[in-house]
Amino acid sequence: LTYSALEGLFVGAATFMFTAGLGAGGVLGAVGSAILGTIGVFVGMLFVYKTGAIRVTPKFTRFITAGIVGVLFAALGSIVLSLFTGGVNPLYNGGPLAIGFTLLCIGLAAFSFLLDFDNADRLVRAGAPAKMAWGVALGLAVTLVWLYVEILRLLSYLQRD
């Protein structure tokens, strides 16, 4: 329950941060679009997984994991760099590099759903106990929140231009 409450506060704070200054119509439009985009990507990736259009192989898993680790280090490095350069942060300033980085994050989050679905599928096939479901649910929730925040970030960049 504590984790859920903290995640809810994080989502609310991120939503407020990315929509501040957009006006009432802009906020509702951005939040609604981000929610619809998140649901659309989730359903689309579930369809892709169920039809077998993209198969989760060990190589695919390594590629996505490496991408996520790379994004994590790039984001942390960018934040540390901004501390030493007076707040200049090219990955989060809304410029072309920031938009590209956000698109990369959206793509990685989308493909992370495939890893989550495969994990759930493998656990079901292995006859794992029901108490293991919380791990799958947590993975899906984290991926959903990450995708929502990245879509909202992209929309905030595009609406401010």
mmCIF file of C-alpha atoms in Angstrom:
data_model
loop_
_atom_site.group_PDB
_atom_site.id
_atom_site.type_symbol
_atom_site.label_atom_id
_atom_site.label_comp_id
_atom_site.label_asym_id
_atom_site.label_seq_id
_atom_site.Cartn_x
_atom_site.Cartn_y
_atom_site.Cartn_z
ATOM 1 C CA LEU A 1 0.000 0.000 0.000
ATOM 2 C CA THR A 2 2.839 2.386 0.786
ATOM 3 C CA TYR A 3 4.424 1.782 -2.598
ATOM 4 C CA SER A 4 1.111 2.397 -4.360
ATOM 5 C CA ALA A 5 0.582 5.641 -2.457
ATOM 6 C CA LEU A 6 4.093 6.852 -3.288
ATOM 7 C CA GLU A 7 3.697 5.894 -6.932
ATOM 8 C CA GLY A 8 0.387 7.764 -7.052
ATOM 9 C CA LEU A 9 2.060 10.840 -5.572
ATOM 10 C CA PHE A 10 4.850 10.525 -8.144
ATOM 11 C CA VAL A 11 2.401 10.294 -11.044
ATOM 12 C CA GLY A 12 0.429 13.264 -9.731
ATOM 13 C CA ALA A 13 3.569 15.342 -9.234
ATOM 14 C CA ALA A 14 4.896 14.442 -12.680
ATOM 15 C CA THR A 15 1.556 15.306 -14.245
ATOM 16 C CA PHE A 16 1.504 18.654 -12.457
ATOM 17 C CA MET A 17 5.123 19.396 -13.405
ATOM 18 C CA PHE A 18 4.681 18.637 -17.105
ATOM 19 C CA THR A 19 1.360 20.435 -17.452
ATOM 20 C CA ALA A 20 2.106 23.540 -15.369
ATOM 21 C CA GLY A 21 1.499 26.623 -17.461
ATOM 22 C CA LEU A 22 -0.523 24.898 -20.173
ATOM 23 C CA GLY A 23 -3.888 26.269 -19.057
ATOM 24 C CA ALA A 24 -6.956 24.188 -18.190
ATOM 25 C CA GLY A 25 -7.601 23.031 -21.761
ATOM 26 C CA GLY A 26 -3.942 22.165 -22.311
ATOM 27 C CA VAL A 27 -3.745 20.170 -19.103
ATOM 28 C CA LEU A 28 -6.849 18.135 -19.876
ATOM 29 C CA GLY A 29 -5.732 17.606 -23.456
ATOM 30 C CA ALA A 30 -2.210 16.544 -22.504
ATOM 31 C CA VAL A 31 -3.296 14.248 -19.672
ATOM 32 C CA GLY A 32 -6.083 12.697 -21.748
ATOM 33 C CA SER A 33 -3.756 12.181 -24.686
ATOM 34 C CA ALA A 34 -1.086 10.648 -22.453
ATOM 35 C CA ILE A 35 -3.606 8.265 -20.895
ATOM 36 C CA LEU A 36 -5.012 7.256 -24.295
ATOM 37 C CA GLY A 37 -1.494 6.888 -25.691
ATOM 38 C CA THR A 38 -0.456 4.695 -22.770
ATOM 39 C CA ILE A 39 -3.516 2.478 -23.126
ATOM 40 C CA GLY A 40 -3.026 2.301 -26.892
ATOM 41 C CA VAL A 41 0.605 1.261 -26.600
ATOM 42 C CA PHE A 42 -0.254 -1.310 -23.917
ATOM 43 C CA VAL A 43 -3.026 -2.879 -26.023
ATOM 44 C CA GLY A 44 -0.903 -2.707 -29.173
ATOM 45 C CA MET A 45 2.049 -4.428 -27.548
ATOM 46 C CA LEU A 46 -0.225 -7.066 -26.023
ATOM 47 C CA PHE A 47 -1.593 -7.737 -29.520
ATOM 48 C CA VAL A 48 1.940 -7.918 -30.940
ATOM 49 C CA TYR A 49 2.951 -10.347 -28.187
ATOM 50 C CA LYS A 50 -0.122 -12.572 -28.480
ATOM 51 C CA THR A 51 0.130 -12.823 -32.272
ATOM 52 C CA GLY A 52 3.835 -13.634 -32.059
ATOM 53 C CA ALA A 53 4.769 -10.770 -34.396
ATOM 54 C CA ILE A 54 7.702 -10.056 -32.090
ATOM 55 C CA ARG A 55 9.097 -12.939 -30.104
ATOM 56 C CA VAL A 56 10.905 -12.433 -26.831
ATOM 57 C CA THR A 57 14.224 -14.189 -27.209
ATOM 58 C CA PRO A 58 17.250 -14.023 -24.924
ATOM 59 C CA LYS A 59 18.920 -11.704 -27.460
ATOM 60 C CA PHE A 60 15.858 -9.410 -27.499
ATOM 61 C CA THR A 61 15.825 -9.373 -23.684
ATOM 62 C CA ARG A 62 19.525 -8.454 -23.555
ATOM 63 C CA PHE A 63 19.004 -5.700 -26.128
ATOM 64 C CA ILE A 64 16.093 -4.097 -24.241
ATOM 65 C CA THR A 65 17.867 -4.448 -20.890
ATOM 66 C CA ALA A 66 20.999 -2.833 -22.300
ATOM 67 C CA GLY A 67 18.885 -0.012 -23.727
ATOM 68 C CA ILE A 68 17.215 0.618 -20.384
ATOM 69 C CA VAL A 69 20.550 0.622 -18.553
ATOM 70 C CA GLY A 70 21.945 3.001 -21.181
ATOM 71 C CA VAL A 71 18.991 5.364 -20.773
ATOM 72 C CA LEU A 72 19.404 5.238 -16.993
ATOM 73 C CA PHE A 73 23.087 6.176 -17.183
ATOM 74 C CA ALA A 74 22.438 8.879 -19.785
ATOM 75 C CA ALA A 75 19.695 10.410 -17.627
ATOM 76 C CA LEU A 76 21.774 10.299 -14.459
ATOM 77 C CA GLY A 77 24.817 11.641 -16.296
ATOM 78 C CA SER A 78 22.762 14.453 -17.753
ATOM 79 C CA ILE A 79 21.438 15.395 -14.322
ATOM 80 C CA VAL A 80 24.928 15.361 -12.800
ATOM 81 C CA LEU A 81 26.242 17.400 -15.744
ATOM 82 C CA SER A 82 23.492 19.966 -15.252
ATOM 83 C CA LEU A 83 24.606 20.423 -11.650
ATOM 84 C CA PHE A 84 28.052 21.499 -12.865
ATOM 85 C CA THR A 85 26.916 23.605 -15.836
ATOM 86 C CA GLY A 86 24.386 25.808 -14.127
ATOM 87 C CA GLY A 87 21.243 23.870 -14.945
ATOM 88 C CA VAL A 88 21.758 23.252 -18.669
ATOM 89 C CA ASN A 89 20.315 19.789 -19.296
ATOM 90 C CA PRO A 90 20.072 18.899 -22.988
ATOM 91 C CA LEU A 91 18.105 15.696 -22.373
ATOM 92 C CA TYR A 92 15.309 17.533 -20.570
ATOM 93 C CA ASN A 93 15.217 21.077 -21.987
ATOM 94 C CA GLY A 94 12.575 20.439 -24.652
ATOM 95 C CA GLY A 95 14.968 20.765 -27.597
ATOM 96 C CA PRO A 96 15.483 18.295 -30.438
ATOM 97 C CA LEU A 97 17.839 16.111 -28.375
ATOM 98 C CA ALA A 98 15.324 15.987 -25.516
ATOM 99 C CA ILE A 99 12.519 15.031 -27.899
ATOM 100 C CA GLY A 100 14.682 12.283 -29.413
ATOM 101 C CA PHE A 101 15.642 10.994 -25.966
ATOM 102 C CA THR A 102 11.981 10.948 -24.920
ATOM 103 C CA LEU A 103 11.025 9.035 -28.088
ATOM 104 C CA LEU A 104 13.777 6.515 -27.300
ATOM 105 C CA CYS A 105 12.381 6.115 -23.776
ATOM 106 C CA ILE A 106 8.854 5.647 -25.133
ATOM 107 C CA GLY A 107 10.126 2.937 -27.479
ATOM 108 C CA LEU A 108 12.001 1.149 -24.703
ATOM 109 C CA ALA A 109 8.983 1.344 -22.399
ATOM 110 C CA ALA A 110 6.779 -0.084 -25.152
ATOM 111 C CA PHE A 111 9.136 -3.002 -25.772
ATOM 112 C CA SER A 112 9.445 -3.532 -22.012
ATOM 113 C CA PHE A 113 5.794 -4.584 -22.068
ATOM 114 C CA LEU A 114 6.850 -7.558 -24.171
ATOM 115 C CA LEU A 115 9.298 -8.587 -21.445
ATOM 116 C CA ASP A 116 6.555 -8.204 -18.821
ATOM 117 C CA PHE A 117 4.082 -10.268 -20.862
ATOM 118 C CA ASP A 118 6.688 -12.959 -21.482
ATOM 119 C CA ASN A 119 7.525 -13.084 -17.784
ATOM 120 C CA ALA A 120 3.849 -13.564 -16.918
ATOM 121 C CA ASP A 121 3.454 -16.194 -19.621
ATOM 122 C CA ARG A 122 6.494 -18.162 -18.436
ATOM 123 C CA LEU A 123 5.329 -18.087 -14.807
ATOM 124 C CA VAL A 124 1.861 -19.361 -15.773
ATOM 125 C CA ARG A 125 3.315 -22.145 -17.937
ATOM 126 C CA ALA A 126 5.688 -23.135 -15.131
ATOM 127 C CA GLY A 127 2.768 -23.407 -12.705
ATOM 128 C CA ALA A 128 4.179 -20.754 -10.379
ATOM 129 C CA PRO A 129 2.217 -20.109 -7.195
ATOM 130 C CA ALA A 130 -0.340 -17.298 -7.221
ATOM 131 C CA LYS A 131 1.745 -15.287 -4.767
ATOM 132 C CA MET A 132 4.236 -14.676 -7.607
ATOM 133 C CA ALA A 133 1.625 -12.555 -9.422
ATOM 134 C CA TRP A 134 2.550 -9.447 -7.445
ATOM 135 C CA GLY A 135 5.951 -9.345 -9.163
ATOM 136 C CA VAL A 136 4.346 -9.421 -12.607
ATOM 137 C CA ALA A 137 1.801 -6.791 -11.569
ATOM 138 C CA LEU A 138 4.574 -4.583 -10.203
ATOM 139 C CA GLY A 139 6.548 -4.869 -13.435
ATOM 140 C CA LEU A 140 3.505 -3.934 -15.505
ATOM 141 C CA ALA A 141 2.660 -1.017 -13.195
ATOM 142 C CA VAL A 142 6.192 0.370 -13.351
ATOM 143 C CA THR A 143 6.240 0.094 -17.131
ATOM 144 C CA LEU A 144 2.807 1.749 -17.419
ATOM 145 C CA VAL A 145 3.886 4.661 -15.223
ATOM 146 C CA TRP A 146 7.175 5.051 -17.099
ATOM 147 C CA LEU A 147 5.371 5.096 -20.443
ATOM 148 C CA TYR A 148 2.718 7.562 -19.200
ATOM 149 C CA VAL A 149 5.368 9.951 -17.853
ATOM 150 C CA GLU A 150 7.403 9.807 -21.063
ATOM 151 C CA ILE A 151 4.351 10.404 -23.268
ATOM 152 C CA LEU A 152 3.326 13.290 -21.033
ATOM 153 C CA ARG A 153 6.875 14.686 -21.219
ATOM 154 C CA LEU A 154 6.793 14.514 -25.022
ATOM 155 C CA LEU A 155 3.398 16.215 -25.171
ATOM 156 C CA SER A 156 4.611 18.977 -22.848
ATOM 157 C CA TYR A 157 7.597 19.603 -25.142
ATOM 158 C CA LEU A 158 5.388 19.709 -28.222
ATOM 159 C CA GLN A 159 2.717 21.950 -26.681
ATOM 160 C CA ARG A 160 5.233 24.531 -25.482
ATOM 161 C CA ASP A 161 6.792 25.009 -28.932
#
